[in-house]
PDB file of C-alpha atoms in Angstrom:
ATOM      1  CA  MET D   1      21.082  16.355-129.913  1.00 79.00           C
ATOM      2  CA  GLU D   2      20.657  15.719-133.648  1.00 84.00           C
ATOM      3  CA  ASN D   3      18.185  12.919-132.878  1.00 91.00           C
ATOM      4  CA  LEU D   4      16.108  15.273-130.749  1.00 95.00           C
ATOM      5  CA  GLY D   5      16.125  17.877-133.532  1.00 95.00           C
ATOM      6  CA  THR D   6      15.056  15.315-136.127  1.00 95.00           C
ATOM      7  CA  LEU D   7      12.330  13.983-133.829  1.00 97.00           C
ATOM      8  CA  ALA D   8      11.022  17.517-133.181  1.00 97.00           C
ATOM      9  CA  ILE D   9      10.707  18.150-136.926  1.00 97.00           C
ATOM     10  CA  LEU D  10       9.004  14.801-137.564  1.00 97.00           C
ATOM     11  CA  LEU D  11       6.531  15.407-134.729  1.00 98.00           C
ATOM     12  CA  ALA D  12       5.863  18.919-136.057  1.00 98.00           C
ATOM     13  CA  PHE D  13       5.091  17.392-139.463  1.00 98.00           C
ATOM     14  CA  CYS D  14       2.614  14.961-137.873  1.00 98.00           C
ATOM     15  CA  PHE D  15       0.966  17.766-135.887  1.00 98.00           C
ATOM     16  CA  ALA D  16       0.679  19.904-139.052  1.00 98.00           C
ATOM     17  CA  VAL D  17      -1.118  17.103-140.908  1.00 98.00           C
ATOM     18  CA  TYR D  18      -3.375  16.612-137.891  1.00 98.00           C
ATOM     19  CA  ALA D  19      -4.108  20.352-137.658  1.00 98.00           C
ATOM     20  CA  VAL D  20      -5.283  20.397-141.284  1.00 98.00           C
ATOM     21  CA  LEU D  21      -7.530  17.355-140.853  1.00 97.00           C
ATOM     22  CA  ALA D  22      -8.884  18.348-137.429  1.00 97.00           C
ATOM     23  CA  SER D  23      -9.716  21.881-138.591  1.00 97.00           C
ATOM     24  CA  LEU D  24     -11.522  20.750-141.738  1.00 97.00           C
ATOM     25  CA  VAL D  25     -13.348  17.783-140.210  1.00 97.00           C
ATOM     26  CA  GLY D  26     -14.256  19.827-137.146  1.00 96.00           C
ATOM     27  CA  ARG D  27     -15.673  22.624-139.293  1.00 95.00           C
ATOM     28  CA  LEU D  28     -17.586  20.356-141.678  1.00 94.00           C
ATOM     29  CA  THR D  29     -19.039  18.128-138.939  1.00 94.00           C
ATOM     30  CA  LYS D  30     -19.549  21.021-136.486  1.00 92.00           C
ATOM     31  CA  ARG D  31     -17.334  19.570-133.743  1.00 95.00           C
ATOM     32  CA  PRO D  32     -15.776  22.458-131.799  1.00 93.00           C
ATOM     33  CA  PHE D  33     -13.438  20.195-129.822  1.00 96.00           C
ATOM     34  CA  LEU D  34     -11.779  19.055-133.060  1.00 96.00           C
ATOM     35  CA  ILE D  35     -11.323  22.655-134.177  1.00 95.00           C
ATOM     36  CA  LEU D  36      -9.820  23.507-130.792  1.00 96.00           C
ATOM     37  CA  SER D  37      -7.454  20.537-130.921  1.00 97.00           C
ATOM     38  CA  GLY D  38      -6.326  21.635-134.385  1.00 96.00           C
ATOM     39  CA  GLU D  39      -5.544  25.087-133.015  1.00 96.00           C
ATOM     40  CA  ARG D  40      -3.614  23.594-130.112  1.00 97.00           C
ATOM     41  CA  ALA D  41      -1.634  21.528-132.606  1.00 97.00           C
ATOM     42  CA  VAL D  42      -0.494  24.843-134.122  1.00 98.00           C
ATOM     43  CA  TYR D  43       0.979  25.875-130.768  1.00 98.00           C
ATOM     44  CA  SER D  44       2.675  22.480-130.470  1.00 97.00           C
ATOM     45  CA  ILE D  45       4.289  22.926-133.890  1.00 98.00           C
ATOM     46  CA  TRP D  46       5.752  26.259-132.807  1.00 98.00           C
ATOM     47  CA  VAL D  47       7.219  24.697-129.650  1.00 98.00           C
ATOM     48  CA  LEU D  48       8.701  21.762-131.582  1.00 98.00           C
ATOM     49  CA  LEU D  49      10.222  23.942-134.296  1.00 98.00           C
ATOM     50  CA  THR D  50      11.613  26.315-131.669  1.00 98.00           C
ATOM     51  CA  VAL D  51      13.364  23.327-130.097  1.00 98.00           C
ATOM     52  CA  ALA D  52      14.701  22.183-133.483  1.00 97.00           C
ATOM     53  CA  ALA D  53      15.900  25.684-134.403  1.00 97.00           C
ATOM     54  CA  GLY D  54      17.498  26.099-130.978  1.00 97.00           C
ATOM     55  CA  ILE D  55      19.408  22.839-131.383  1.00 97.00           C
ATOM     56  CA  LEU D  56      20.662  23.829-134.836  1.00 97.00           C
ATOM     57  CA  ILE D  57      21.752  27.289-133.643  1.00 96.00           C
ATOM     58  CA  TYR D  58      23.501  25.763-130.619  1.00 96.00           C
ATOM     59  CA  SER D  59      25.271  23.261-132.894  1.00 95.00           C
ATOM     60  CA  LEU D  60      26.443  26.061-135.197  1.00 95.00           C
ATOM     61  CA  ILE D  61      27.758  28.245-132.371  1.00 95.00           C
ATOM     62  CA  ASP D  62      29.261  25.343-130.412  1.00 93.00           C
ATOM     63  CA  GLY D  63      30.906  23.881-133.528  1.00 91.00           C
ATOM     64  CA  ASP D  64      29.343  20.420-133.684  1.00 91.00           C
ATOM     65  CA  PHE D  65      31.081  19.326-136.880  1.00 92.00           C
ATOM     66  CA  ARG D  66      29.445  15.919-136.823  1.00 92.00           C
ATOM     67  CA  LEU D  67      26.460  17.608-138.499  1.00 94.00           C
ATOM     68  CA  ALA D  68      26.790  17.948-142.269  1.00 94.00           C
ATOM     69  CA  TYR D  69      25.026  21.320-142.168  1.00 95.00           C
ATOM     70  CA  VAL D  70      27.417  22.746-139.568  1.00 94.00           C
ATOM     71  CA  ALA D  71      30.462  21.437-141.438  1.00 93.00           C
ATOM     72  CA  SER D  72      29.210  22.960-144.706  1.00 93.00           C
ATOM     73  CA  HIS D  73      28.243  26.410-143.434  1.00 93.00           C
ATOM     74  CA  SER D  74      30.391  27.183-140.398  1.00 92.00           C
ATOM     75  CA  ASN D  75      33.949  26.961-139.082  1.00 91.00           C
ATOM     76  CA  ARG D  76      35.862  27.726-135.900  1.00 91.00           C
ATOM     77  CA  THR D  77      37.233  31.096-137.044  1.00 90.00           C
ATOM     78  CA  MET D  78      33.839  32.707-137.698  1.00 91.00           C
ATOM     79  CA  SER D  79      32.427  35.131-135.145  1.00 90.00           C
ATOM     80  CA  ASN D  80      29.289  34.069-133.286  1.00 92.00           C
ATOM     81  CA  ILE D  81      27.077  36.470-135.230  1.00 92.00           C
ATOM     82  CA  TYR D  82      28.017  34.791-138.508  1.00 93.00           C
ATOM     83  CA  LYS D  83      27.668  31.362-136.952  1.00 93.00           C
ATOM     84  CA  PHE D  84      24.118  32.410-136.078  1.00 94.00           C
ATOM     85  CA  THR D  85      23.658  33.759-139.614  1.00 92.00           C
ATOM     86  CA  ALA D  86      24.651  30.326-140.916  1.00 93.00           C
ATOM     87  CA  TRP D  87      21.179  29.213-139.737  1.00 93.00           C
ATOM     88  CA  TRP D  88      19.837  30.525-143.048  1.00 92.00           C
ATOM     89  CA  GLY D  89      23.125  30.200-144.947  1.00 90.00           C
ATOM     90  CA  GLY D  90      22.095  26.912-146.557  1.00 92.00           C
ATOM     91  CA  GLN D  91      18.914  25.418-147.933  1.00 94.00           C
ATOM     92  CA  GLU D  92      18.180  23.078-145.018  1.00 96.00           C
ATOM     93  CA  GLY D  93      18.573  25.845-142.436  1.00 95.00           C
ATOM     94  CA  SER D  94      16.652  28.429-144.419  1.00 95.00           C
ATOM     95  CA  LEU D  95      13.747  25.992-144.841  1.00 96.00           C
ATOM     96  CA  LEU D  96      13.782  25.450-141.077  1.00 97.00           C
ATOM     97  CA  LEU D  97      13.747  29.225-140.557  1.00 96.00           C
ATOM     98  CA  TRP D  98      10.866  29.542-143.037  1.00 96.00           C
ATOM     99  CA  SER D  99       8.917  26.820-141.211  1.00 97.00           C
ATOM    100  CA  TRP D 100       9.599  28.381-137.812  1.00 97.00           C
ATOM    101  CA  LEU D 101       8.482  31.841-138.987  1.00 97.00           C
ATOM    102  CA  LEU D 102       5.271  30.404-140.424  1.00 97.00           C
ATOM    103  CA  ALA D 103       4.628  28.522-137.173  1.00 98.00           C
ATOM    104  CA  THR D 104       5.194  31.780-135.263  1.00 97.00           C
ATOM    105  CA  TYR D 105       2.783  33.730-137.488  1.00 97.00           C
ATOM    106  CA  SER D 106       0.215  30.932-137.246  1.00 97.00           C
ATOM    107  CA  SER D 107       0.427  30.684-133.451  1.00 97.00           C
ATOM    108  CA  VAL D 108      -0.006  34.428-133.001  1.00 97.00           C
ATOM    109  CA  LEU D 109      -2.866  34.472-135.492  1.00 96.00           C
ATOM    110  CA  VAL D 110      -4.714  31.564-133.881  1.00 96.00           C
ATOM    111  CA  PHE D 111      -4.263  33.079-130.407  1.00 96.00           C
ATOM    112  CA  GLN D 112      -5.453  36.543-131.443  1.00 95.00           C
ATOM    113  CA  ASN D 113      -8.540  35.140-133.162  1.00 93.00           C
ATOM    114  CA  ARG D 114      -9.449  32.455-130.621  1.00 89.00           C
ATOM    115  CA  ARG D 115     -12.796  34.216-130.011  1.00 90.00           C
ATOM    116  CA  LYS D 116     -13.256  35.903-133.403  1.00 90.00           C
ATOM    117  CA  PHE D 117     -14.148  34.693-136.911  1.00 91.00           C
ATOM    118  CA  ARG D 118     -15.132  31.290-135.550  1.00 90.00           C
ATOM    119  CA  GLU D 119     -16.792  30.233-138.806  1.00 93.00           C
ATOM    120  CA  MET D 120     -13.757  31.211-140.844  1.00 95.00           C
ATOM    121  CA  MET D 121     -10.834  30.289-138.577  1.00 96.00           C
ATOM    122  CA  PRO D 122     -10.875  26.504-139.167  1.00 96.00           C
ATOM    123  CA  TYR D 123     -10.307  27.164-142.884  1.00 97.00           C
ATOM    124  CA  VAL D 124      -7.643  29.761-142.119  1.00 97.00           C
ATOM    125  CA  THR D 125      -5.855  27.293-139.846  1.00 97.00           C
ATOM    126  CA  ALA D 126      -6.137  24.536-142.448  1.00 97.00           C
ATOM    127  CA  VAL D 127      -4.602  26.721-145.178  1.00 97.00           C
ATOM    128  CA  LEU D 128      -1.742  27.869-142.939  1.00 98.00           C
ATOM    129  CA  MET D 129      -1.005  24.313-141.834  1.00 98.00           C
ATOM    130  CA  THR D 130      -1.178  22.996-145.399  1.00 97.00           C
ATOM    131  CA  VAL D 131       1.638  25.377-146.316  1.00 97.00           C
ATOM    132  CA  GLU D 132       3.457  24.407-143.101  1.00 98.00           C
ATOM    133  CA  THR D 133       3.062  20.730-143.977  1.00 98.00           C
ATOM    134  CA  PHE D 134       4.773  21.301-147.327  1.00 97.00           C
ATOM    135  CA  PHE D 135       7.858  22.880-145.749  1.00 97.00           C
ATOM    136  CA  LEU D 136       7.970  20.329-142.946  1.00 97.00           C
ATOM    137  CA  LEU D 137       7.758  17.578-145.544  1.00 97.00           C
ATOM    138  CA  LEU D 138      10.885  18.992-147.171  1.00 97.00           C
ATOM    139  CA  ILE D 139      12.951  19.249-143.985  1.00 96.00           C
ATOM    140  CA  SER D 140      11.679  15.919-142.668  1.00 96.00           C
ATOM    141  CA  PHE D 141      12.444  13.791-145.716  1.00 95.00           C
ATOM    142  CA  VAL D 142      14.316  15.753-148.407  1.00 94.00           C
ATOM    143  CA  GLU D 143      16.532  18.561-147.016  1.00 93.00           C
ATOM    144  CA  LYS D 144      17.259  17.386-143.483  1.00 94.00           C
ATOM    145  CA  PRO D 145      19.079  19.915-141.267  1.00 95.00           C
ATOM    146  CA  PHE D 146      20.320  17.245-138.846  1.00 95.00           C
ATOM    147  CA  ASN D 147      22.084  14.801-141.163  1.00 93.00           C
ATOM    148  CA  VAL D 148      25.344  13.581-139.618  1.00 92.00           C
ATOM    149  CA  LEU D 149      28.628  12.847-141.393  1.00 90.00           C
ATOM    150  CA  MET D 150      29.203   9.128-141.653  1.00 79.00           C
ATOM    151  CA  SER D 151      32.232   6.962-142.334  1.00 72.00           C
ATOM    152  CA  GLY D 152      31.212   3.355-142.649  1.00 70.00           C
ATOM    153  CA  LYS D 153      28.825   2.758-139.769  1.00 74.00           C
ATOM    154  CA  GLY D 154      30.256   5.441-137.513  1.00 77.00           C
ATOM    155  CA  VAL D 155      29.610   9.158-137.072  1.00 79.00           C
ATOM    156  CA  VAL D 156      32.575  11.390-137.956  1.00 81.00           C
ATOM    157  CA  ASP D 157      33.579  14.734-136.441  1.00 81.00           C
ATOM    158  CA  VAL D 158      35.643  16.498-139.117  1.00 82.00           C
ATOM    159  CA  GLY D 159      37.048  18.964-136.568  1.00 82.00           C
ATOM    160  CA  ASP D 160      36.341  22.094-138.617  1.00 86.00           C
ATOM    161  CA  GLY D 161      34.010  23.206-141.366  1.00 83.00           C
ATOM    162  CA  GLN D 162      34.106  24.940-144.737  1.00 88.00           C
ATOM    163  CA  GLY D 163      32.694  28.185-143.383  1.00 86.00           C
ATOM    164  CA  LEU D 164      29.863  30.427-144.478  1.00 86.00           C
ATOM    165  CA  ASN D 165      29.728  31.746-148.034  1.00 83.00           C
ATOM    166  CA  PRO D 166      31.889  34.932-147.990  1.00 84.00           C
ATOM    167  CA  LEU D 167      29.065  36.859-149.688  1.00 81.00           C
ATOM    168  CA  LEU D 168      26.955  36.258-146.563  1.00 82.00           C
ATOM    169  CA  GLN D 169      29.659  37.410-144.124  1.00 84.00           C
ATOM    170  CA  TYR D 170      28.598  41.043-144.124  1.00 84.00           C
ATOM    171  CA  TRP D 171      26.529  42.853-141.518  1.00 84.00           C
ATOM    172  CA  THR D 172      23.587  43.552-143.841  1.00 84.00           C
ATOM    173  CA  MET D 173      23.266  39.848-144.610  1.00 81.00           C
ATOM    174  CA  VAL D 174      22.596  39.277-140.920  1.00 85.00           C
ATOM    175  CA  ILE D 175      19.278  41.134-141.273  1.00 89.00           C
ATOM    176  CA  HIS D 176      18.488  41.003-145.007  1.00 88.00           C
ATOM    177  CA  PRO D 177      17.341  37.352-145.441  1.00 86.00           C
ATOM    178  CA  PRO D 178      15.199  37.283-142.262  1.00 89.00           C
ATOM    179  CA  MET D 179      13.484  40.524-143.310  1.00 92.00           C
ATOM    180  CA  LEU D 180      12.728  39.034-146.726  1.00 92.00           C
ATOM    181  CA  TYR D 181      11.435  35.839-145.132  1.00 92.00           C
ATOM    182  CA  LEU D 182       9.201  37.821-142.788  1.00 94.00           C
ATOM    183  CA  GLY D 183       7.549  39.371-145.833  1.00 94.00           C
ATOM    184  CA  TYR D 184       7.367  36.196-147.925  1.00 94.00           C
ATOM    185  CA  VAL D 185       5.987  34.083-145.100  1.00 95.00           C
ATOM    186  CA  GLY D 186       3.712  36.910-143.989  1.00 95.00           C
ATOM    187  CA  PHE D 187       1.829  36.797-147.286  1.00 96.00           C
ATOM    188  CA  THR D 188       0.503  33.379-146.247  1.00 96.00           C
ATOM    189  CA  VAL D 189      -1.655  35.086-143.610  1.00 96.00           C
ATOM    190  CA  PRO D 190      -3.818  37.274-145.922  1.00 96.00           C
ATOM    191  CA  PHE D 191      -3.932  34.381-148.402  1.00 97.00           C
ATOM    192  CA  ALA D 192      -5.335  32.075-145.695  1.00 97.00           C
ATOM    193  CA  PHE D 193      -7.928  34.687-144.712  1.00 96.00           C
ATOM    194  CA  ALA D 194      -8.864  35.190-148.361  1.00 96.00           C
ATOM    195  CA  ILE D 195      -9.502  31.471-148.809  1.00 96.00           C
ATOM    196  CA  GLY D 196     -11.440  31.334-145.537  1.00 95.00           C
ATOM    197  CA  SER D 197     -13.529  34.313-146.601  1.00 95.00           C
ATOM    198  CA  LEU D 198     -14.298  32.782-149.986  1.00 95.00           C
ATOM    199  CA  LEU D 199     -15.336  29.446-148.460  1.00 94.00           C
ATOM    200  CA  THR D 200     -17.570  31.000-145.785  1.00 93.00           C
ATOM    201  CA  LYS D 201     -18.727  33.954-147.942  1.00 90.00           C
ATOM    202  CA  GLN D 202     -17.965  36.320-145.072  1.00 84.00           C
TER     203      GLN D 202
END
């Protein structure tokens, strides 16, 4: 499962880079098929990150203590709601949540504007996917959510984890971080439109 999660994130990173290049090259060389393929890459990123997030959430709830992230932020005594909350309880998981939210915003945005702002949208897509690329770069190569615990050359299941930070085991912390992230990530959308508007003078 952890290999599938890692592969999904790596593929999402590749698609994000492609979406940036396809959108810009398609716009500058007036090739609509490249612009369209860049937009479809955005949908692919959302699917891949949904798979990766689903695997991490399943691992947290199921108690897969071979994963370093699960062992660090969950344990067997926690209720399922706090096991789910552990998704954003650590840096690797919160970066995955951030990336998934941005992919969700981007997919909705691209779909809603598939017939509008055609001069501007390639730049909007490129800006959104540039930001996405940055976060995917982090969780692909720096803060990996699917690192496994190793002993020598073998994978170790520690049997139980350290548990979620007690400060996060409160009902408001179930909704507080995601609401903040929705706002923080959401600001990328008007920023992308602002850049697109400046570049096209629309």
